Amino acid sequence: MKIKDITDLFLKELAGKYSEIEIKNMVLYALQHVLNFSKPDYLLKKEDKIEEDKVPYITDILKKLNLDIPIQYIIGSTEFFGLPFIVNRDVLIPRPETEELVDWIIKENKNKTASILDIGTGSGCIAIILKKYFPESSVVAIDVSKKALDVAKENAFVNDTSVKFHKIDILNKDECSTLPEFDIIVSNPPYVRESEKRLMKNNVLNYEPKEALFVPDENPFKFYKAISSFSAMHLRRGGFLFLEINENLSNELIEIFNKTGFSDIVIRKDINGKHRMLRSALIR
C-alpha cells in the first residue's frame, strides 16, 4: 500500500462525514503519528510504499474515525500555535479560533511583562503559549476540573513552561477571592447554547467534554457574567480582558461588560468572518 492509497481509502471511507480538506488533514495526522511524517513528506512521498507492519495502525485509526472519535483523541495529541499538546476526553481540542485570540493578545502586548490569568484553562494551551511568548511574565491558570488540570500540567512540562495551576471554579466567588490582581485576564469559557447542539458534528457532541462547551439557553451568559464581575475586582488599571465569545451574542455581551464598568470594548471577527473575540478595558 502506497501513501496515496491511504489518502484514497480515507477519502472513500469518510466521505459525507467530513470535507475533503478535513479528511486530508486526518491522513496527515495519522501519518505523522504512525510514520513520523512531516507535511512535506506527505506531499512529496505519495508514491512511497508503507511498511506492512505499519498498515494495521493506520487502518485502526480509520476505523475509529468512522466511529466519530476525533483524530486528536485517537492519537492523543494535537498542535496549537506550533507546539505539541496532549489531549484526551477530559479537555477540549484547541481550535484555530483560539489561536487567533492568543495571537491578538501577543500582538497587543509586545515587549511587556505582565501578570496573566487564564480562566478555564482546559489543556492549558492559552496559558502555555502566553508564557512562551512572555517568559518574564507570571501566568496563572485555573479550571474547575482536576482531570483537565492534570492534562494542562503535563502539557506545561512537555513544553518546558512554568505556569501556576489552581483548581478554582470561576462561578464560586469565595474560591476566586483568593486570587490577586492581574494585568491581562483571558478566557475561552463554555458558550454554546444547548439549542445550538443541532449545528454540531457527532465527533464533538459524543466525545468532547460537555461541561466545557455548553450553557443552558435560559442562562447563556452565566460564565461571562462571573468573569465580568471577577475581572472588575481583579483587573489592574490599564489592564485588558480578552475573551472568546459566541458569535450570536456579541451585542448582549457588550451590554453586560458596559454595565460592569468596562469600556473600549472591541469585537473582532475570526478568519471565517464570525464575531468570535472580545477585548475590553476597565474604567477605574
PDB file of C-alpha atoms in Angstrom:
ATOM      1  CA  MET A   1       0.000   0.000   0.000  1.00  0.00           C
ATOM      2  CA  LYS A   2       1.304   3.436  -1.002  1.00  0.00           C
ATOM      3  CA  ILE A   3       0.813   6.774   0.747  1.00  0.00           C
ATOM      4  CA  LYS A   4      -1.600   7.884  -1.972  1.00  0.00           C
ATOM      5  CA  ASP A   5      -3.628   4.685  -1.424  1.00  0.00           C
ATOM      6  CA  ILE A   6      -4.059   5.631   2.243  1.00  0.00           C
ATOM      7  CA  THR A   7      -5.364   9.048   1.218  1.00  0.00           C
ATOM      8  CA  ASP A   8      -7.792   7.477  -1.288  1.00  0.00           C
ATOM      9  CA  LEU A   9      -9.005   4.985   1.339  1.00  0.00           C
ATOM     10  CA  PHE A  10      -9.662   7.715   3.921  1.00  0.00           C
ATOM     11  CA  LEU A  11     -11.463   9.861   1.335  1.00  0.00           C
ATOM     12  CA  LYS A  12     -13.690   6.951   0.338  1.00  0.00           C
ATOM     13  CA  GLU A  13     -14.489   5.726   3.872  1.00  0.00           C
ATOM     14  CA  LEU A  14     -15.083   9.158   5.437  1.00  0.00           C
ATOM     15  CA  ALA A  15     -16.938  10.805   2.538  1.00  0.00           C
ATOM     16  CA  GLY A  16     -20.071  12.512   3.820  1.00  0.00           C
ATOM     17  CA  LYS A  17     -18.770  12.771   7.379  1.00  0.00           C
ATOM     18  CA  TYR A  18     -16.088  15.372   6.729  1.00  0.00           C
ATOM     19  CA  SER A  19     -14.934  17.687   3.955  1.00  0.00           C
ATOM     20  CA  GLU A  20     -12.067  16.663   1.686  1.00  0.00           C
ATOM     21  CA  ILE A  21      -9.752  19.153   3.411  1.00  0.00           C
ATOM     22  CA  GLU A  22     -10.640  17.760   6.834  1.00  0.00           C
ATOM     23  CA  ILE A  23     -10.056  14.186   5.671  1.00  0.00           C
ATOM     24  CA  LYS A  24      -6.651  15.015   4.179  1.00  0.00           C
ATOM     25  CA  ASN A  25      -5.674  16.696   7.438  1.00  0.00           C
ATOM     26  CA  MET A  26      -6.678  13.498   9.256  1.00  0.00           C
ATOM     27  CA  VAL A  27      -4.471  11.476   6.902  1.00  0.00           C
ATOM     28  CA  LEU A  28      -1.590  13.802   7.737  1.00  0.00           C
ATOM     29  CA  TYR A  29      -2.237  13.401  11.475  1.00  0.00           C
ATOM     30  CA  ALA A  30      -2.282   9.619  11.074  1.00  0.00           C
ATOM     31  CA  LEU A  31       0.941   9.561   9.045  1.00  0.00           C
ATOM     32  CA  GLN A  32       2.668  11.911  11.480  1.00  0.00           C
ATOM     33  CA  HIS A  33       1.684   9.619  14.332  1.00  0.00           C
ATOM     34  CA  VAL A  34       2.478   6.255  12.745  1.00  0.00           C
ATOM     35  CA  LEU A  35       5.289   7.101  10.317  1.00  0.00           C
ATOM     36  CA  ASN A  36       6.643  10.305  11.863  1.00  0.00           C
ATOM     37  CA  PHE A  37       5.835  12.086   8.606  1.00  0.00           C
ATOM     38  CA  SER A  38       6.028  15.842   8.176  1.00  0.00           C
ATOM     39  CA  LYS A  39       3.730  17.800   5.867  1.00  0.00           C
ATOM     40  CA  PRO A  40       6.453  17.972   3.160  1.00  0.00           C
ATOM     41  CA  ASP A  41       6.865  14.180   3.483  1.00  0.00           C
ATOM     42  CA  TYR A  42       3.148  13.737   2.870  1.00  0.00           C
ATOM     43  CA  LEU A  43       3.264  15.949  -0.218  1.00  0.00           C
ATOM     44  CA  LEU A  44       6.471  14.539  -1.695  1.00  0.00           C
ATOM     45  CA  LYS A  45       6.251  10.822  -0.862  1.00  0.00           C
ATOM     46  CA  LYS A  46       2.823   9.885  -2.214  1.00  0.00           C
ATOM     47  CA  GLU A  47       4.289   7.053  -4.284  1.00  0.00           C
ATOM     48  CA  ASP A  48       6.254   5.584  -1.367  1.00  0.00           C
ATOM     49  CA  LYS A  49       5.147   2.219  -0.054  1.00  0.00           C
ATOM     50  CA  ILE A  50       4.212   1.809   3.608  1.00  0.00           C
ATOM     51  CA  GLU A  51       5.844  -0.934   5.626  1.00  0.00           C
ATOM     52  CA  GLU A  52       3.347  -3.779   6.043  1.00  0.00           C
ATOM     53  CA  ASP A  53       3.544  -3.792   9.834  1.00  0.00           C
ATOM     54  CA  LYS A  54       2.501  -0.105   9.899  1.00  0.00           C
ATOM     55  CA  VAL A  55      -0.667  -0.527   7.841  1.00  0.00           C
ATOM     56  CA  PRO A  56      -2.825  -2.007  10.668  1.00  0.00           C
ATOM     57  CA  TYR A  57      -2.086   1.024  12.864  1.00  0.00           C
ATOM     58  CA  ILE A  58      -3.314   3.367  10.141  1.00  0.00           C
ATOM     59  CA  THR A  59      -6.428   1.315   9.344  1.00  0.00           C
ATOM     60  CA  ASP A  60      -7.231   1.173  13.078  1.00  0.00           C
ATOM     61  CA  ILE A  61      -7.197   4.964  13.144  1.00  0.00           C
ATOM     62  CA  LEU A  62      -9.590   4.975  10.173  1.00  0.00           C
ATOM     63  CA  LYS A  63     -11.891   2.533  11.970  1.00  0.00           C
ATOM     64  CA  LYS A  64     -12.066   4.854  14.995  1.00  0.00           C
ATOM     65  CA  LEU A  65     -12.664   7.876  12.778  1.00  0.00           C
ATOM     66  CA  ASN A  66     -15.671   6.045  11.360  1.00  0.00           C
ATOM     67  CA  LEU A  67     -16.992   5.884  14.932  1.00  0.00           C
ATOM     68  CA  ASP A  68     -16.734   9.706  15.041  1.00  0.00           C
ATOM     69  CA  ILE A  69     -13.829   9.697  17.514  1.00  0.00           C
ATOM     70  CA  PRO A  70     -11.783  12.869  16.873  1.00  0.00           C
ATOM     71  CA  ILE A  71      -8.377  12.184  15.326  1.00  0.00           C
ATOM     72  CA  GLN A  72      -6.702  14.204  18.105  1.00  0.00           C
ATOM     73  CA  TYR A  73      -8.149  11.921  20.778  1.00  0.00           C
ATOM     74  CA  ILE A  74      -7.200   8.832  18.773  1.00  0.00           C
ATOM     75  CA  ILE A  75      -3.532   9.793  18.619  1.00  0.00           C
ATOM     76  CA  GLY A  76      -3.589  11.599  21.968  1.00  0.00           C
ATOM     77  CA  SER A  77      -2.159  14.911  20.817  1.00  0.00           C
ATOM     78  CA  THR A  78      -2.627  17.969  18.654  1.00  0.00           C
ATOM     79  CA  GLU A  79      -0.752  21.103  17.668  1.00  0.00           C
ATOM     80  CA  PHE A  80      -1.540  24.601  18.885  1.00  0.00           C
ATOM     81  CA  PHE A  81       0.435  27.668  17.867  1.00  0.00           C
ATOM     82  CA  GLY A  82       3.140  25.357  16.505  1.00  0.00           C
ATOM     83  CA  LEU A  83       3.640  23.414  19.745  1.00  0.00           C
ATOM     84  CA  PRO A  84       2.520  19.873  20.694  1.00  0.00           C
ATOM     85  CA  PHE A  85      -0.297  19.435  23.213  1.00  0.00           C
ATOM     86  CA  ILE A  86      -1.565  16.261  24.845  1.00  0.00           C
ATOM     87  CA  VAL A  87      -5.350  15.966  24.622  1.00  0.00           C
ATOM     88  CA  ASN A  88      -7.879  13.439  25.830  1.00  0.00           C
ATOM     89  CA  ARG A  89     -11.602  13.407  26.574  1.00  0.00           C
ATOM     90  CA  ASP A  90     -11.073  15.467  29.730  1.00  0.00           C
ATOM     91  CA  VAL A  91     -10.202  18.567  27.689  1.00  0.00           C
ATOM     92  CA  LEU A  92     -11.445  20.329  24.597  1.00  0.00           C
ATOM     93  CA  ILE A  93      -9.427  20.054  21.417  1.00  0.00           C
ATOM     94  CA  PRO A  94      -7.882  23.513  20.808  1.00  0.00           C
ATOM     95  CA  ARG A  95      -9.417  25.347  17.850  1.00  0.00           C
ATOM     96  CA  PRO A  96      -7.884  27.679  15.234  1.00  0.00           C
ATOM     97  CA  GLU A  97     -10.198  30.432  16.526  1.00  0.00           C
ATOM     98  CA  THR A  98      -8.494  30.231  19.891  1.00  0.00           C
ATOM     99  CA  GLU A  99      -5.129  30.600  18.164  1.00  0.00           C
ATOM    100  CA  GLU A 100      -6.443  33.861  16.729  1.00  0.00           C
ATOM    101  CA  LEU A 101      -7.370  35.064  20.224  1.00  0.00           C
ATOM    102  CA  VAL A 102      -3.896  34.223  21.538  1.00  0.00           C
ATOM    103  CA  ASP A 103      -2.290  35.927  18.537  1.00  0.00           C
ATOM    104  CA  TRP A 104      -4.309  39.088  19.298  1.00  0.00           C
ATOM    105  CA  ILE A 105      -3.059  39.116  22.893  1.00  0.00           C
ATOM    106  CA  ILE A 106       0.551  38.613  21.827  1.00  0.00           C
ATOM    107  CA  LYS A 107       0.473  41.368  19.199  1.00  0.00           C
ATOM    108  CA  GLU A 108      -1.166  43.887  21.543  1.00  0.00           C
ATOM    109  CA  ASN A 109       1.277  43.269  24.384  1.00  0.00           C
ATOM    110  CA  LYS A 110       4.671  43.052  22.683  1.00  0.00           C
ATOM    111  CA  ASN A 111       7.696  43.656  24.911  1.00  0.00           C
ATOM    112  CA  LYS A 112       5.537  43.764  28.037  1.00  0.00           C
ATOM    113  CA  THR A 113       5.968  41.932  31.307  1.00  0.00           C
ATOM    114  CA  ALA A 114       2.564  41.242  32.806  1.00  0.00           C
ATOM    115  CA  SER A 115       0.693  39.109  35.260  1.00  0.00           C
ATOM    116  CA  ILE A 116      -1.715  36.933  33.293  1.00  0.00           C
ATOM    117  CA  LEU A 117      -4.717  34.811  34.291  1.00  0.00           C
ATOM    118  CA  ASP A 118      -6.300  32.144  32.072  1.00  0.00           C
ATOM    119  CA  ILE A 119      -9.805  31.216  33.263  1.00  0.00           C
ATOM    120  CA  GLY A 120     -10.995  27.703  32.356  1.00  0.00           C
ATOM    121  CA  THR A 121      -7.622  26.625  31.036  1.00  0.00           C
ATOM    122  CA  GLY A 122      -8.559  23.102  29.871  1.00  0.00           C
ATOM    123  CA  SER A 123      -5.498  21.663  28.113  1.00  0.00           C
ATOM    124  CA  GLY A 124      -3.521  24.732  29.189  1.00  0.00           C
ATOM    125  CA  CYS A 125      -2.916  25.796  25.582  1.00  0.00           C
ATOM    126  CA  ILE A 126      -3.625  29.511  26.067  1.00  0.00           C
ATOM    127  CA  ALA A 127      -1.630  29.872  29.285  1.00  0.00           C
ATOM    128  CA  ILE A 128       1.330  27.862  27.999  1.00  0.00           C
ATOM    129  CA  ILE A 129       1.638  29.786  24.716  1.00  0.00           C
ATOM    130  CA  LEU A 130       1.401  33.128  26.524  1.00  0.00           C
ATOM    131  CA  LYS A 131       4.134  32.012  28.928  1.00  0.00           C
ATOM    132  CA  LYS A 132       6.274  31.027  25.935  1.00  0.00           C
ATOM    133  CA  TYR A 133       5.860  34.462  24.362  1.00  0.00           C
ATOM    134  CA  PHE A 134       6.084  36.386  27.649  1.00  0.00           C
ATOM    135  CA  PRO A 135       8.676  34.333  29.570  1.00  0.00           C
ATOM    136  CA  GLU A 136       9.243  37.047  32.205  1.00  0.00           C
ATOM    137  CA  SER A 137       5.533  37.282  32.950  1.00  0.00           C
ATOM    138  CA  SER A 138       3.710  35.445  35.716  1.00  0.00           C
ATOM    139  CA  VAL A 139       1.000  33.194  34.261  1.00  0.00           C
ATOM    140  CA  VAL A 140      -1.745  31.651  36.392  1.00  0.00           C
ATOM    141  CA  ALA A 141      -4.335  29.214  35.016  1.00  0.00           C
ATOM    142  CA  ILE A 142      -7.486  27.972  36.735  1.00  0.00           C
ATOM    143  CA  ASP A 143     -10.052  25.297  35.987  1.00  0.00           C
ATOM    144  CA  VAL A 144     -12.844  23.584  37.883  1.00  0.00           C
ATOM    145  CA  SER A 145     -11.770  20.151  36.578  1.00  0.00           C
ATOM    146  CA  LYS A 146      -8.901  18.337  38.295  1.00  0.00           C
ATOM    147  CA  LYS A 147      -8.610  15.982  35.318  1.00  0.00           C
ATOM    148  CA  ALA A 148      -8.233  18.912  32.942  1.00  0.00           C
ATOM    149  CA  LEU A 149      -5.599  20.453  35.209  1.00  0.00           C
ATOM    150  CA  ASP A 150      -3.658  17.175  35.185  1.00  0.00           C
ATOM    151  CA  VAL A 151      -3.523  17.359  31.381  1.00  0.00           C
ATOM    152  CA  ALA A 152      -2.559  21.042  31.480  1.00  0.00           C
ATOM    153  CA  LYS A 153       0.279  20.380  33.928  1.00  0.00           C
ATOM    154  CA  GLU A 154       1.597  17.625  31.680  1.00  0.00           C
ATOM    155  CA  ASN A 155       1.475  19.986  28.701  1.00  0.00           C
ATOM    156  CA  ALA A 156       3.384  22.637  30.636  1.00  0.00           C
ATOM    157  CA  PHE A 157       6.068  20.038  31.360  1.00  0.00           C
ATOM    158  CA  VAL A 158       6.191  18.843  27.737  1.00  0.00           C
ATOM    159  CA  ASN A 159       6.590  22.427  26.539  1.00  0.00           C
ATOM    160  CA  ASP A 160       9.038  23.406  29.277  1.00  0.00           C
ATOM    161  CA  THR A 161       6.960  26.249  30.707  1.00  0.00           C
ATOM    162  CA  SER A 162       6.280  27.361  34.257  1.00  0.00           C
ATOM    163  CA  VAL A 163       2.567  28.077  34.743  1.00  0.00           C
ATOM    164  CA  LYS A 164       0.838  28.120  38.128  1.00  0.00           C
ATOM    165  CA  PHE A 165      -2.270  25.927  38.005  1.00  0.00           C
ATOM    166  CA  HIS A 166      -5.107  26.097  40.543  1.00  0.00           C
ATOM    167  CA  LYS A 167      -8.394  24.212  40.906  1.00  0.00           C
ATOM    168  CA  ILE A 168     -10.799  27.125  41.157  1.00  0.00           C
ATOM    169  CA  ASP A 169     -14.382  27.468  39.940  1.00  0.00           C
ATOM    170  CA  ILE A 170     -14.986  30.898  38.386  1.00  0.00           C
ATOM    171  CA  LEU A 171     -18.634  30.557  39.438  1.00  0.00           C
ATOM    172  CA  ASN A 172     -17.569  30.315  43.101  1.00  0.00           C
ATOM    173  CA  LYS A 173     -16.889  33.824  44.446  1.00  0.00           C
ATOM    174  CA  ASP A 174     -15.235  32.563  47.631  1.00  0.00           C
ATOM    175  CA  GLU A 175     -12.721  30.458  45.703  1.00  0.00           C
ATOM    176  CA  CYS A 176     -11.998  33.297  43.269  1.00  0.00           C
ATOM    177  CA  SER A 177     -11.417  35.820  46.066  1.00  0.00           C
ATOM    178  CA  THR A 178      -8.093  34.108  46.845  1.00  0.00           C
ATOM    179  CA  LEU A 179      -6.631  35.269  43.516  1.00  0.00           C
ATOM    180  CA  PRO A 180      -4.603  38.518  43.219  1.00  0.00           C
ATOM    181  CA  GLU A 181      -4.888  41.269  40.603  1.00  0.00           C
ATOM    182  CA  PHE A 182      -3.758  40.763  37.006  1.00  0.00           C
ATOM    183  CA  ASP A 183      -2.714  42.867  34.032  1.00  0.00           C
ATOM    184  CA  ILE A 184      -4.302  40.521  31.491  1.00  0.00           C
ATOM    185  CA  ILE A 185      -7.230  38.172  32.001  1.00  0.00           C
ATOM    186  CA  VAL A 186      -8.176  35.763  29.216  1.00  0.00           C
ATOM    187  CA  SER A 187     -10.841  33.103  28.933  1.00  0.00           C
ATOM    188  CA  ASN A 188     -12.449  30.748  26.448  1.00  0.00           C
ATOM    189  CA  PRO A 189     -15.435  29.742  28.593  1.00  0.00           C
ATOM    190  CA  PRO A 190     -18.358  27.456  27.709  1.00  0.00           C
ATOM    191  CA  TYR A 191     -20.633  29.468  25.400  1.00  0.00           C
ATOM    192  CA  VAL A 192     -22.507  27.112  23.043  1.00  0.00           C
ATOM    193  CA  ARG A 193     -26.227  27.149  23.849  1.00  0.00           C
ATOM    194  CA  GLU A 194     -27.989  23.808  24.225  1.00  0.00           C
ATOM    195  CA  SER A 195     -30.230  24.698  21.272  1.00  0.00           C
ATOM    196  CA  GLU A 196     -27.123  25.070  19.084  1.00  0.00           C
ATOM    197  CA  LYS A 197     -26.141  21.422  19.512  1.00  0.00           C
ATOM    198  CA  ARG A 198     -28.030  20.587  16.323  1.00  0.00           C
ATOM    199  CA  LEU A 199     -25.418  22.535  14.368  1.00  0.00           C
ATOM    200  CA  MET A 200     -22.518  20.460  15.703  1.00  0.00           C
ATOM    201  CA  LYS A 201     -20.985  17.224  14.451  1.00  0.00           C
ATOM    202  CA  ASN A 202     -21.070  13.921  16.316  1.00  0.00           C
ATOM    203  CA  ASN A 203     -17.314  13.917  16.865  1.00  0.00           C
ATOM    204  CA  VAL A 204     -17.803  16.972  19.100  1.00  0.00           C
ATOM    205  CA  LEU A 205     -21.137  16.041  20.681  1.00  0.00           C
ATOM    206  CA  ASN A 206     -20.217  12.462  21.561  1.00  0.00           C
ATOM    207  CA  TYR A 207     -16.622  12.856  22.705  1.00  0.00           C
ATOM    208  CA  GLU A 208     -15.597  16.353  23.832  1.00  0.00           C
ATOM    209  CA  PRO A 209     -16.395  17.342  27.462  1.00  0.00           C
ATOM    210  CA  LYS A 210     -19.894  18.833  27.546  1.00  0.00           C
ATOM    211  CA  GLU A 211     -19.191  20.898  30.653  1.00  0.00           C
ATOM    212  CA  ALA A 212     -16.512  22.803  28.715  1.00  0.00           C
ATOM    213  CA  LEU A 213     -18.812  23.511  25.770  1.00  0.00           C
ATOM    214  CA  PHE A 214     -22.436  24.096  26.651  1.00  0.00           C
ATOM    215  CA  VAL A 215     -24.553  26.571  28.580  1.00  0.00           C
ATOM    216  CA  PRO A 216     -28.329  26.471  29.127  1.00  0.00           C
ATOM    217  CA  ASP A 217     -30.480  28.535  26.760  1.00  0.00           C
ATOM    218  CA  GLU A 218     -32.129  30.230  29.727  1.00  0.00           C
ATOM    219  CA  ASN A 219     -28.772  31.364  31.140  1.00  0.00           C
ATOM    220  CA  PRO A 220     -26.227  31.593  28.286  1.00  0.00           C
ATOM    221  CA  PHE A 221     -24.188  34.352  29.930  1.00  0.00           C
ATOM    222  CA  LYS A 222     -23.510  32.741  33.300  1.00  0.00           C
ATOM    223  CA  PHE A 223     -19.773  32.363  32.724  1.00  0.00           C
ATOM    224  CA  TYR A 224     -19.381  35.783  31.107  1.00  0.00           C
ATOM    225  CA  LYS A 225     -21.215  37.463  33.989  1.00  0.00           C
ATOM    226  CA  ALA A 226     -18.994  35.675  36.506  1.00  0.00           C
ATOM    227  CA  ILE A 227     -15.860  36.616  34.548  1.00  0.00           C
ATOM    228  CA  SER A 228     -17.053  40.212  34.239  1.00  0.00           C
ATOM    229  CA  SER A 229     -17.713  40.540  37.989  1.00  0.00           C
ATOM    230  CA  PHE A 230     -14.423  38.854  38.869  1.00  0.00           C
ATOM    231  CA  SER A 231     -12.421  40.971  36.413  1.00  0.00           C
ATOM    232  CA  ALA A 232     -13.979  44.186  37.733  1.00  0.00           C
ATOM    233  CA  MET A 233     -12.290  43.368  41.067  1.00  0.00           C
ATOM    234  CA  HIS A 234      -9.089  41.685  39.831  1.00  0.00           C
ATOM    235  CA  LEU A 235      -8.006  43.564  36.708  1.00  0.00           C
ATOM    236  CA  ARG A 236      -5.385  46.251  37.287  1.00  0.00           C
ATOM    237  CA  ARG A 237      -5.668  49.783  35.921  1.00  0.00           C
ATOM    238  CA  GLY A 238      -4.515  49.744  32.317  1.00  0.00           C
ATOM    239  CA  GLY A 239      -5.133  46.021  32.010  1.00  0.00           C
ATOM    240  CA  PHE A 240      -7.245  44.197  29.445  1.00  0.00           C
ATOM    241  CA  LEU A 241      -9.717  41.348  29.365  1.00  0.00           C
ATOM    242  CA  PHE A 242      -9.707  39.057  26.298  1.00  0.00           C
ATOM    243  CA  LEU A 243     -12.490  36.546  25.605  1.00  0.00           C
ATOM    244  CA  GLU A 244     -13.596  34.035  23.029  1.00  0.00           C
ATOM    245  CA  ILE A 245     -17.322  34.532  22.518  1.00  0.00           C
ATOM    246  CA  ASN A 246     -20.461  33.103  20.942  1.00  0.00           C
ATOM    247  CA  GLU A 247     -20.771  34.725  17.520  1.00  0.00           C
ATOM    248  CA  ASN A 248     -24.526  35.248  18.022  1.00  0.00           C
ATOM    249  CA  LEU A 249     -24.318  37.037  21.366  1.00  0.00           C
ATOM    250  CA  SER A 250     -21.784  39.829  20.869  1.00  0.00           C
ATOM    251  CA  ASN A 251     -24.232  42.732  21.329  1.00  0.00           C
ATOM    252  CA  GLU A 252     -25.572  41.310  24.587  1.00  0.00           C
ATOM    253  CA  LEU A 253     -22.028  40.785  25.857  1.00  0.00           C
ATOM    254  CA  ILE A 254     -21.109  44.403  25.147  1.00  0.00           C
ATOM    255  CA  GLU A 255     -24.076  45.456  27.295  1.00  0.00           C
ATOM    256  CA  ILE A 256     -23.065  43.108  30.125  1.00  0.00           C
ATOM    257  CA  PHE A 257     -19.496  44.390  30.227  1.00  0.00           C
ATOM    258  CA  ASN A 258     -20.554  48.023  29.935  1.00  0.00           C
ATOM    259  CA  LYS A 259     -22.792  47.594  32.990  1.00  0.00           C
ATOM    260  CA  THR A 260     -19.894  46.100  34.963  1.00  0.00           C
ATOM    261  CA  GLY A 261     -17.700  49.131  34.281  1.00  0.00           C
ATOM    262  CA  PHE A 262     -15.769  48.077  31.188  1.00  0.00           C
ATOM    263  CA  SER A 263     -15.009  50.379  28.274  1.00  0.00           C
ATOM    264  CA  ASP A 264     -13.088  50.385  25.000  1.00  0.00           C
ATOM    265  CA  ILE A 265     -14.877  47.165  24.079  1.00  0.00           C
ATOM    266  CA  VAL A 266     -13.732  45.742  20.749  1.00  0.00           C
ATOM    267  CA  ILE A 267     -15.359  42.805  18.979  1.00  0.00           C
ATOM    268  CA  ARG A 268     -13.133  41.118  16.414  1.00  0.00           C
ATOM    269  CA  LYS A 269     -14.095  38.681  13.661  1.00  0.00           C
ATOM    270  CA  ASP A 270     -12.213  35.439  13.155  1.00  0.00           C
ATOM    271  CA  ILE A 271     -10.826  34.180   9.850  1.00  0.00           C
ATOM    272  CA  ASN A 272     -14.325  32.923   8.933  1.00  0.00           C
ATOM    273  CA  GLY A 273     -15.893  36.354   9.451  1.00  0.00           C
ATOM    274  CA  LYS A 274     -17.647  35.414  12.703  1.00  0.00           C
ATOM    275  CA  HIS A 275     -17.756  37.672  15.766  1.00  0.00           C
ATOM    276  CA  ARG A 276     -15.561  35.443  17.910  1.00  0.00           C
ATOM    277  CA  MET A 277     -13.331  37.621  20.130  1.00  0.00           C
ATOM    278  CA  LEU A 278     -13.818  40.435  22.623  1.00  0.00           C
ATOM    279  CA  ARG A 279     -11.300  42.761  24.233  1.00  0.00           C
ATOM    280  CA  SER A 280     -12.138  45.327  26.862  1.00  0.00           C
ATOM    281  CA  ALA A 281     -10.574  47.659  29.421  1.00  0.00           C
ATOM    282  CA  LEU A 282     -11.837  48.529  32.885  1.00  0.00           C
ATOM    283  CA  ILE A 283     -12.948  52.028  33.877  1.00  0.00           C
ATOM    284  CA  ARG A 284     -11.451  52.951  37.265  1.00  0.00           C
TER     285      ARG A 284
END
